[in-house]
């Protein structure tokens, strides 16, 4: 039995794998996501995931709504009013302003109407491709009573669909709201980090399809280094909002196998700000339950003792 | 570019990560005006979410199945304790009623559990492994340890056969029964559901009290008045424990306990408290005098216990569906002042 909380260097080894490959993961850099949803589509295609409703939500360009049994990659769209700096076209024109006369969707005039000191770009459009975090301490895996969920040699978390009996326990256990039950099927489904592809030395379908390298796949150690450098780069460029999410092995889930670079608070993206694996508290839960059971025995004994006197 | 050579050992060669910096002021302006990027303009005062959508997934469980399972499991486990006491203190009618109640309740609760599975035919997969980190796995084994013995206890009592074995089985169910009652609280607390997880200290005691009250209720309904003195005591004990632990829970959780006070969960919890308190008070005062009064009080206690479990179930669901609770818990942890 592995550790249930805290930093853990060798997840796969902790789960009993010997001579395993390095832990693989995703670094999703949302700052370069263009919201094309290629990842969503590639995932659906590769994994033959059924259609799950064609709805119009009014939530910006997001009609997928969230991760679920039939959505293993989900691109979030967030529209914000936020005074931004200008994009640099990378060309010097002297006194000539390349932005003059540009009126895309009335944004420029709107910016002008809002006053400002010539700053344009009042609208900020955040896009982020969400996915299962393949937690170091995965609550879904911990609570699964059948052993259907398991830790692979790559340190990822995968459901064995031939074993899952659809008890649904993993669903409310996941602190990120990732895994869900497919209604007509009864079993639960989520991202496998393309177990079939990575076992064959290929990168996951979503990462492969991503045209901007917003989704980067690789050994987790390497990704963490790359992410740290990227945040620094953004901070140097004046993007002070840039932060990493899920990269810290000291966090409540022991760090995510799939972590992110965000440009706003996690809540804005529908992510929990400080998730903790529920099983961290399990020893204490069992202790409390034990004391409660003894209290029940004691109370009943007292009822009999009192009953005799009457 | 997306070209990287990925092998079994991982990706070879560094990918040229994208280096765009959207939203920054760009090198040219920065050189002129220094750092004027998108620093937080307004501190985030109000609660934020992604279009109000929940952060975690609410349980997929059906209330009738799983809240029913919690109630019936509590009734069964506590009834076994009541039965054992009745047996050793020479109250055969109470013992028989409690044993039969325990068997009926555990059978129904197991049926409810199986009914709720997405793949009921795969129920036996629960017994593939024994996982201490999974309360549902532990619970399945507790049911295996308890259920057949409860059957044996009830059947030997009803038929009068194999009395010694029956007595041993009764003793065994009295030992394992409390585990059946309290483990279900761990079952729901070991989730990311704010109203359940945050309440993990009090829930086992609520469940123990509620289970005792239900078992007492069943005893009052089914046994003759001359044998129900212990059941009346158990009713008072159960009600006091249930109500006190619930109060404590609400106080300690503060705003996170809101789903226990509002909406469907709140209505059920209020009904539960009224029924449990009335049932226990009635049991203490009137149930020793008339069978009809005893049955009425017993019914109230049973209904109260059921309402408690359904109320807790609904409160949990409401707390999962509103991202506010998830954020409140986690922000509160990070910033002790909040
Ligand atoms: S994000 Fe949820 S589903 Fe994915 S590994 Fe973590 S707990 Fe499991
Ligand atoms: S639904 Fe399936 S994968 Fe999830 S906990 Fe139950 S058996 Fe395990
Ligand atoms: S890794 Fe594979 S299964 Fe997971 S989101 Fe990407 S394409 Fe889908």
XYZ file of C-alpha atoms and ligand atoms in Angstrom:
672
model
C 0.000 0.000 0.000
C 1.379 3.309 -1.035
C 1.437 6.608 0.717
C -1.822 8.487 0.955
C -0.642 12.093 1.069
C 2.385 14.337 0.849
C 5.151 14.617 -1.708
C 6.014 11.394 -3.469
C 8.958 11.071 -5.817
C 8.276 7.746 -7.415
C 4.534 7.287 -7.940
C 4.772 4.267 -10.184
C 7.284 2.609 -7.879
C 5.031 3.347 -4.917
C 2.257 1.536 -6.763
C 4.467 -1.505 -7.188
C 5.965 -1.037 -10.646
C 9.580 -2.116 -10.906
C 11.914 -0.798 -13.553
C 9.267 1.546 -14.856
C 9.694 4.409 -17.352
C 9.809 7.985 -16.035
C 6.573 9.610 -14.945
C 4.888 11.152 -17.942
C 2.628 14.156 -17.872
C 1.165 17.207 -19.497
C 2.117 20.821 -19.183
C -0.784 22.819 -20.555
C 0.363 26.377 -21.183
C -2.935 28.224 -21.464
C -1.243 31.484 -22.420
C -0.757 30.247 -25.978
C -4.054 28.361 -26.314
C -6.083 29.720 -29.214
C -9.280 27.853 -28.379
C -9.330 25.806 -31.569
C -10.564 22.696 -29.705
C -8.349 20.439 -31.801
C -7.509 18.594 -28.573
C -11.178 17.975 -27.787
C -11.777 16.629 -31.244
C -8.607 14.560 -31.427
C -9.411 12.979 -28.085
C -12.928 12.103 -29.136
C -11.705 10.677 -32.406
C -8.832 8.655 -31.048
C -10.720 7.233 -28.120
C -14.003 6.743 -30.006
C -15.934 8.687 -27.382
C -19.666 8.995 -28.101
C -21.334 12.284 -28.885
C -22.654 13.905 -25.728
C -25.155 16.480 -26.783
C -24.937 19.412 -29.149
C -26.032 22.376 -27.110
C -25.647 26.090 -27.268
C -24.741 27.391 -23.848
C -24.021 31.063 -24.337
C -20.817 30.561 -22.354
C -18.539 32.321 -24.832
C -17.339 29.693 -27.320
C -17.685 26.891 -24.818
C -20.538 24.586 -25.710
C -18.817 21.556 -24.207
C -19.267 22.901 -20.678
C -16.888 20.745 -18.726
C -15.051 17.482 -18.365
C -17.186 14.392 -18.070
C -17.595 10.797 -19.098
C -17.679 11.785 -22.748
C -15.390 14.816 -22.650
C -11.824 14.119 -21.608
C -10.376 17.375 -22.871
C -12.381 20.523 -22.406
C -11.488 23.974 -23.619
C -12.717 26.729 -21.352
C -13.401 30.219 -22.715
C -13.406 33.179 -20.382
C -14.169 36.695 -21.502
C -12.957 39.391 -19.193
C -12.793 43.127 -19.126
C -9.230 43.767 -18.292
C -6.981 46.589 -19.427
C -4.112 44.934 -21.204
C -0.978 45.993 -22.847
C -0.808 45.936 -26.607
C 0.360 43.059 -28.683
C 3.643 43.923 -30.231
C 3.506 43.445 -34.000
C 7.267 43.074 -33.970
C 7.727 45.706 -36.671
C 8.894 49.248 -36.143
C 7.086 51.827 -38.283
C 8.411 54.879 -36.629
C 5.557 57.238 -35.881
C 3.100 55.158 -37.885
C 0.761 53.165 -35.636
C -0.057 49.811 -37.141
C -3.214 49.637 -35.054
C -4.825 52.734 -36.521
C -8.055 52.082 -38.282
C -8.359 48.538 -37.066
C -11.861 47.956 -35.800
C -12.299 44.303 -35.120
C -15.816 43.630 -33.807
C -15.972 47.152 -32.556
C -13.453 46.405 -29.869
C -11.261 49.325 -30.621
C -14.075 51.847 -30.576
C -15.332 50.371 -27.385
C -11.943 50.780 -25.858
C -11.906 54.375 -27.042
C -15.363 54.988 -25.603
C -14.137 53.717 -22.260
C -11.652 56.518 -22.253
C -8.296 55.172 -21.344
C -5.003 56.659 -22.230
C -4.843 55.191 -25.666
C -4.632 51.635 -24.382
C -6.578 49.194 -26.485
C -7.370 45.585 -25.748
C -9.956 45.998 -23.041
C -11.254 42.519 -23.701
C -9.224 39.625 -22.465
C -10.155 36.229 -23.777
C -8.719 33.360 -21.808
C -8.741 29.849 -23.191
C -7.600 26.780 -21.372
C -7.677 23.112 -22.215
C -8.569 21.148 -19.107
C -7.923 17.453 -18.594
C -7.650 14.813 -15.872
C -4.791 15.818 -13.585
C -3.410 12.300 -13.081
C -2.852 13.238 -9.453
C 0.100 11.954 -7.450
C -2.444 11.041 -4.793
C -5.547 10.319 -6.817
C -8.722 10.195 -4.754
C -10.568 8.400 -7.540
C -8.053 5.588 -7.421
C -7.899 5.490 -3.622
C -11.638 5.042 -3.164
C -12.328 2.636 -6.035
C -13.560 -0.553 -4.345
C -12.999 -2.859 -7.294
C -9.437 -1.961 -8.203
C -10.722 -0.884 -11.582
C -8.796 2.373 -11.369
C -5.081 1.760 -11.294
C -1.719 3.475 -11.543
C 0.166 2.720 -14.726
C 3.913 2.346 -15.087
C 3.947 5.933 -16.421
C 2.468 7.201 -13.170
C -0.874 7.943 -14.816
C -4.327 6.913 -13.581
C -6.489 4.711 -15.794
C -9.898 2.996 -15.506
C -10.082 -0.673 -16.481
C -13.482 -0.708 -18.093
C -13.812 -4.476 -17.887
C -13.702 -4.308 -14.098
C -15.566 -1.107 -13.201
C -18.985 -1.978 -11.794
C -20.273 1.568 -11.922
C -20.472 2.126 -8.174
C -19.771 5.778 -8.896
C -17.643 6.304 -5.800
C -14.792 7.867 -7.752
C -17.110 10.559 -9.143
C -17.631 12.687 -6.001
C -14.177 11.697 -4.710
C -12.260 13.490 -7.462
C -11.395 16.984 -6.174
C -11.351 18.314 -9.744
C -14.714 16.976 -10.917
C -13.109 15.047 -13.745
C -14.320 11.465 -13.796
C -17.988 10.758 -14.478
C -20.445 7.999 -15.197
C -21.664 7.379 -18.733
C -25.395 7.059 -18.265
C -26.377 4.451 -20.823
C -23.264 2.434 -20.063
C -23.148 2.618 -16.283
C -19.385 2.682 -16.031
C -17.109 5.664 -15.452
C -14.761 7.159 -18.015
C -11.966 9.662 -18.106
C -8.691 10.536 -19.817
C -6.230 7.654 -19.968
C -3.384 9.922 -21.035
C -3.745 7.827 -24.161
C -2.330 4.741 -22.460
C -2.450 2.905 -25.766
C -0.520 5.579 -27.610
C 2.137 6.307 -25.011
C 2.764 2.577 -24.521
C 3.600 2.555 -28.190
C 5.972 5.496 -27.879
C 3.556 8.015 -29.349
C 2.396 11.219 -27.759
C -1.241 11.500 -26.679
C -3.711 12.488 -29.368
C -4.594 15.840 -27.801
C -0.967 16.930 -27.520
C -0.272 15.749 -31.031
C -3.183 17.752 -32.397
C -2.474 20.963 -30.496
C -1.236 23.465 -33.108
C 0.304 25.916 -30.644
C 2.052 23.498 -28.294
C -0.238 24.707 -25.562
C -0.448 21.029 -24.614
C 3.026 19.672 -24.040
C 3.600 16.029 -23.240
C 6.747 14.560 -21.784
C 8.548 13.358 -18.690
C 7.109 15.293 -15.776
C 10.497 16.435 -14.454
C 11.353 17.986 -17.759
C 7.946 19.628 -18.067
C 8.277 21.184 -14.631
C 11.579 22.752 -15.595
C 10.183 24.004 -18.850
C 7.135 25.443 -17.089
C 9.231 27.281 -14.526
C 11.235 28.888 -17.319
C 8.057 29.816 -19.153
C 6.531 31.581 -16.155
C 9.691 33.527 -15.710
C 9.650 34.489 -19.357
C 6.074 35.737 -19.070
C 6.781 37.649 -15.896
C 9.718 39.320 -17.597
C 7.405 40.287 -20.439
C 5.082 41.959 -17.959
C 2.432 39.250 -17.717
C 2.319 39.268 -13.955
C -0.849 37.181 -13.877
C 0.960 34.093 -15.143
C 1.174 31.347 -12.553
C 1.572 27.602 -12.463
C -1.225 25.415 -11.177
C -0.785 21.846 -9.979
C 2.998 21.815 -10.381
C 3.853 21.742 -6.686
C 4.599 18.264 -5.252
C 3.872 19.743 -1.836
C 0.234 20.584 -2.591
C -2.863 18.763 -1.328
C -2.755 16.094 -4.008
C 1.025 15.718 -4.092
C 1.229 17.550 -7.392
C -0.542 16.863 -10.653
C 0.738 14.717 -13.478
C -1.037 17.185 -15.732
C -0.415 20.745 -14.636
C -1.130 24.152 -16.090
C 0.007 27.668 -16.627
C -2.926 29.975 -15.909
C -3.450 33.690 -16.374
C -6.027 34.115 -13.625
C -7.176 32.527 -10.380
C -8.015 28.821 -10.744
C -11.690 29.457 -9.870
C -12.090 31.562 -12.987
C -11.305 28.457 -15.008
C -13.580 26.250 -12.899
C -10.623 24.704 -11.102
C -10.453 24.222 -7.329
C -8.066 26.752 -5.755
C -6.448 24.384 -3.261
C -7.593 20.796 -3.756
C -6.763 18.139 -1.188
C -7.011 14.408 -1.736
C -9.917 13.355 0.477
C -8.142 10.204 1.642
C -5.549 12.324 3.402
C -8.039 12.523 6.264
C -9.127 8.894 6.030
C -7.155 7.619 9.039
C -8.820 10.262 11.147
C -12.221 9.387 9.650
C -11.777 5.745 10.593
C -10.745 6.758 14.108
C -13.829 8.910 14.529
C -16.021 6.128 13.157
C -14.426 3.680 15.583
C -15.123 5.910 18.553
C -18.681 6.437 17.327
C -19.183 2.677 17.052
C -17.975 2.236 20.626
C -20.238 5.072 21.714
C -23.141 3.205 20.159
C -22.237 0.026 22.017
C -21.807 1.939 25.250
C -25.079 3.816 24.838
C -27.002 0.641 24.163
C -25.400 -1.042 27.163
C -26.432 1.925 29.271
C -29.976 1.649 27.943
C -30.077 -1.948 29.131
C -28.575 -1.059 32.494
C -31.213 1.632 32.928
C -33.919 -0.727 31.684
C -33.091 -3.283 34.360
C -33.584 -0.804 37.145
C -37.059 0.009 36.031
C 5.985 23.011 -34.030
C 4.670 19.761 -32.789
C 7.520 17.540 -33.795
C 9.061 15.595 -31.002
C 10.395 12.135 -30.956
C 8.585 10.251 -28.271
C 9.788 6.867 -27.203
C 8.857 4.495 -24.438
C 11.312 6.416 -22.283
C 9.672 9.731 -22.987
C 10.135 12.469 -25.502
C 13.558 13.008 -26.945
C 14.800 16.404 -27.734
C 13.402 19.620 -26.402
C 10.460 21.010 -28.203
C 10.744 24.632 -29.091
C 8.109 25.802 -26.622
C 5.981 28.651 -27.844
C 7.234 31.967 -26.672
C 4.412 34.344 -27.371
C 3.491 36.536 -24.461
C -0.118 37.570 -25.017
C -1.355 40.409 -22.936
C 2.099 41.700 -22.155
C 3.115 45.115 -23.287
C 5.684 43.811 -25.666
C 9.370 44.482 -25.711
C 9.208 47.802 -27.534
C 6.921 49.569 -25.141
C 8.466 48.062 -22.141
C 11.795 49.491 -23.028
C 10.150 52.866 -23.165
C 7.770 52.880 -20.294
C 8.983 50.182 -17.968
C 6.740 47.537 -16.541
C 3.100 48.307 -17.000
C 1.709 44.869 -17.694
C -1.482 43.377 -16.469
C -0.966 43.584 -12.785
C -4.115 42.864 -10.849
C -6.196 46.006 -11.268
C -8.903 45.332 -8.742
C -8.448 42.942 -5.869
C -10.754 39.949 -6.210
C -13.336 40.763 -3.632
C -16.295 38.720 -4.717
C -16.545 35.014 -5.346
C -15.626 33.881 -8.822
C -16.470 30.802 -10.795
C -16.589 29.466 -14.318
C -20.111 30.489 -15.377
C -21.365 29.313 -11.978
C -20.656 25.723 -12.893
C -19.801 23.251 -10.143
C -16.112 22.530 -9.582
C -16.617 18.955 -8.425
C -19.086 16.387 -9.675
C -22.081 15.696 -7.462
C -22.587 12.023 -6.635
C -24.344 10.088 -9.349
C -26.063 8.043 -6.664
C -29.853 7.927 -6.492
C -31.175 9.262 -3.176
C -33.590 6.384 -2.676
C -30.781 3.885 -3.124
C -27.913 5.424 -1.256
C -29.658 7.550 1.389
C -31.899 4.504 1.825
C -28.792 2.376 2.162
C -27.426 4.664 4.875
C -30.699 4.538 6.784
C -31.241 0.799 6.493
C -27.623 0.000 7.322
C -27.934 2.090 10.476
C -31.200 0.418 11.384
C -29.744 -3.053 10.849
C -26.499 -2.567 12.727
C -28.049 -0.912 15.758
C -30.898 -3.451 15.812
C -28.341 -6.216 16.167
C -26.917 -4.567 19.266
C -30.422 -4.145 20.637
C -31.178 -7.801 19.851
C -28.128 -9.080 21.655
C -28.994 -7.065 24.754
C -32.567 -8.288 24.637
C -31.396 -11.865 24.323
C -29.023 -11.787 27.262
C -31.501 -9.922 29.470
C -34.332 -12.316 28.687
C -36.535 -10.270 26.409
C -37.304 -12.803 23.671
C -39.939 -10.831 21.800
C -37.749 -7.743 21.548
C -34.802 -9.924 20.518
C -36.802 -11.632 17.807
C -38.178 -8.376 16.438
C -34.777 -6.742 16.399
C -33.128 -9.724 14.706
C -35.810 -9.906 12.066
C -35.546 -6.140 11.592
C -31.771 -6.361 11.226
C -32.018 -9.085 8.613
C -34.729 -7.308 6.662
C -32.912 -3.985 6.759
C -29.521 -5.350 5.770
C -31.056 -7.338 2.927
C -32.891 -4.300 1.622
C -29.879 -2.060 2.016
C -27.656 -4.479 0.129
C -30.269 -4.684 -2.586
C -30.345 -0.882 -2.756
C -26.579 -0.742 -3.033
C -26.533 -3.252 -5.855
C -29.439 -1.542 -7.572
C -27.495 1.692 -7.630
C -24.519 0.211 -9.467
C -24.118 1.109 -13.096
C -23.340 -2.555 -13.705
C -25.233 -4.499 -11.011
C -24.167 -7.841 -12.494
C -20.611 -6.923 -11.587
C -21.369 -6.473 -7.889
C -18.962 -9.274 -6.978
C -16.098 -7.149 -8.288
C -16.417 -5.370 -4.923
C -14.818 -8.468 -3.442
C -11.939 -8.576 -5.917
C -9.741 -6.597 -3.575
C -9.659 -5.424 0.037
C -8.578 -1.787 0.016
C -8.222 0.092 3.299
C -8.203 3.375 1.334
C -11.667 2.627 -0.024
C -14.473 2.798 2.529
C -16.722 1.105 -0.014
C -14.340 -1.826 -0.256
C -14.053 -2.021 3.526
C -17.821 -1.683 3.759
C -18.357 -4.566 1.382
C -16.216 -6.758 3.598
C -18.017 -5.503 6.693
C -21.282 -6.504 5.011
C -19.826 -9.923 4.240
C -18.843 -10.309 7.877
C -22.157 -9.045 9.170
C -24.889 -10.003 6.720
C -24.812 -13.821 6.847
C -24.536 -13.749 10.624
C -27.568 -11.468 10.805
C -29.398 -13.996 8.664
C -28.328 -16.850 10.891
C -29.343 -14.977 14.025
C -32.818 -14.195 12.694
C -33.507 -17.598 11.190
C -32.335 -19.626 14.192
C -34.458 -17.447 16.437
C -37.542 -17.747 14.277
C -37.239 -21.503 13.810
C -35.847 -22.388 17.202
C -33.160 -24.526 15.580
C -29.435 -24.469 16.462
C -29.838 -22.120 19.415
C -26.165 -22.140 20.337
C -25.117 -21.170 16.855
C -27.829 -18.551 16.854
C -26.569 -17.081 20.092
C -23.021 -16.897 18.748
C -24.270 -15.288 15.555
C -26.230 -12.742 17.566
C -23.142 -11.870 19.561
C -21.123 -11.510 16.392
C -23.682 -9.192 14.807
C -23.707 -7.071 17.958
C -19.963 -6.618 17.547
C -19.965 -5.960 13.822
C -23.272 -4.055 13.782
C -21.805 -0.785 15.072
C -19.249 -0.956 12.283
C -22.084 -1.247 9.761
C -23.692 1.828 11.332
C -20.668 4.088 11.472
C -18.695 3.047 8.409
C -21.350 4.560 6.147
C -20.434 7.983 7.496
C -16.859 7.420 6.354
C -18.250 6.270 3.026
C -19.747 9.671 2.305
C -17.144 11.757 4.167
C -14.339 10.291 2.069
C -15.309 12.353 -0.950
C -14.607 15.877 -2.142
C -18.206 16.875 -1.273
C -17.763 19.875 1.059
C -20.762 19.298 3.358
C -19.721 15.674 3.855
C -15.965 15.796 3.924
C -15.719 18.793 6.216
C -18.137 17.063 8.616
C -16.150 13.858 8.943
C -15.615 14.313 12.663
C -19.290 14.603 13.575
C -20.988 12.461 10.945
C -20.097 9.096 12.561
C -21.769 10.250 15.767
C -24.822 11.542 13.935
C -25.043 8.164 12.244
C -24.568 6.246 15.495
C -27.279 8.281 17.198
C -29.613 8.088 14.255
C -29.073 4.331 13.976
C -29.770 3.792 17.660
C -32.947 5.857 17.424
C -34.124 3.867 14.408
C -33.454 0.522 16.075
C -35.249 1.724 19.190
C -38.136 2.819 16.999
C -38.389 -0.593 15.425
C -38.296 -2.238 18.845
C -41.082 0.034 20.082
C -43.233 -0.760 17.071
C -42.692 -4.504 17.110
C -42.246 -5.616 20.715
C -44.738 -5.709 23.585
C -44.542 -2.847 26.066
C -43.267 -4.996 28.928
C -40.049 -5.714 27.029
C -39.307 -2.308 25.553
C -37.748 -0.467 28.498
C -34.240 -0.719 26.935
C -35.614 0.410 23.596
C -36.999 3.517 25.256
C -33.603 4.182 26.796
C -31.964 3.618 23.426
C -34.402 6.064 21.858
C -33.376 8.795 24.253
C -29.682 7.993 23.889
C -29.918 7.924 20.105
C -31.902 11.131 19.846
C -29.586 13.027 22.167
C -26.483 11.837 20.336
C -28.005 12.535 16.935
C -29.204 16.038 17.780
C -26.079 17.008 19.707
C -23.710 15.810 16.996
C -25.755 17.573 14.327
C -25.623 20.805 16.313
C -21.897 20.479 16.730
C -21.523 19.820 13.036
C -23.453 22.920 12.088
C -21.540 25.064 14.521
C -18.097 23.875 13.500
C -18.762 24.050 9.766
C -20.259 27.530 9.908
C -21.103 28.716 6.391
C -20.223 25.308 4.907
C -23.147 23.883 6.895
C -25.588 26.114 5.020
C -26.883 23.220 2.879
C -27.944 21.519 6.115
C -30.131 24.507 6.910
C -31.486 25.577 3.554
C -33.335 24.025 0.656
C -34.352 20.405 0.499
C -31.579 19.289 2.810
C -32.615 21.890 5.380
C -36.271 20.876 5.261
C -35.403 17.231 5.718
C -33.009 17.988 8.573
C -35.642 20.055 10.359
C -38.222 17.309 9.917
C -35.677 14.798 11.157
C -35.000 16.726 14.293
C -38.681 17.299 15.062
C -39.557 13.637 14.526
C -36.561 12.311 16.451
C -37.034 14.607 19.432
C -40.789 14.025 19.544
C -40.335 10.284 19.147
C -37.737 10.047 21.897
C -39.622 12.301 24.291
C -42.800 10.378 23.627
C -40.956 7.121 24.153
C -39.605 8.283 27.486
C -42.952 9.529 28.760
C -45.796 7.545 27.151
C -44.434 4.486 25.438
C -44.200 2.523 28.684
C -47.951 2.794 29.119
C -49.625 1.870 25.895
C -48.715 -0.178 22.890
C -50.338 2.339 20.577
C -48.281 5.201 21.968
C -45.162 3.084 21.698
C -45.892 2.286 18.070
C -46.517 5.944 17.294
C -43.262 7.010 18.904
C -41.434 4.164 17.190
C -42.776 5.270 13.833
C -41.660 8.835 14.488
C -38.166 7.654 15.396
C -37.882 5.530 12.282
C -39.120 8.374 10.094
C -36.774 10.801 11.849
C -33.782 8.593 11.200
C -34.710 8.224 7.553
C -35.106 12.011 7.236
C -31.668 12.515 8.795
C -30.008 10.336 6.189
C -31.935 11.817 3.281
C -31.263 15.304 4.628
C -27.533 14.669 4.865
C -27.598 13.179 1.399
C -29.354 16.202 -0.077
C -27.136 18.659 1.779
C -24.092 16.957 0.322
C -25.495 17.090 -3.151
C -26.344 20.779 -2.822
C -22.859 21.574 -1.530
C -21.306 19.785 -4.493
C -23.475 21.552 -7.028
C -22.581 25.047 -5.845
C -18.923 25.917 -6.494
C -19.111 28.475 -3.687
C -18.733 25.783 -1.036
C -15.733 24.171 -2.671
C -14.010 27.530 -2.972
C -14.998 28.591 0.546
C -13.448 25.494 2.076
C -10.252 25.784 0.092
C -9.764 29.528 0.323
C -10.593 29.397 4.003
C -7.847 26.845 4.460
C -5.326 28.914 2.599
C -6.215 32.201 4.207
C -7.195 31.461 7.789
C -9.012 34.783 8.063
C -11.514 33.841 5.344
S -8.046 14.507 -11.484
Fe -9.665 13.277 -10.582
S -9.997 11.654 -12.047
Fe -7.988 12.541 -12.537
S -6.520 11.335 -11.331
Fe -7.030 13.093 -10.068
S -8.708 12.322 -8.788
Fe -8.530 10.912 -10.499
S -17.285 3.510 -10.609
Fe -15.824 1.961 -11.371
S -13.839 3.039 -11.401
Fe -15.246 4.287 -10.143
S -14.915 3.610 -8.034
Fe -16.599 2.356 -8.816
S -15.649 0.534 -9.662
Fe -14.013 2.021 -9.392
S -4.327 12.139 -23.341
Fe -5.610 10.999 -24.784
S -7.369 10.429 -23.535
Fe -6.363 12.071 -22.422
S -7.346 13.950 -23.121
Fe -5.560 13.652 -24.439
S -6.375 12.539 -26.210
Fe -7.897 12.348 -24.578
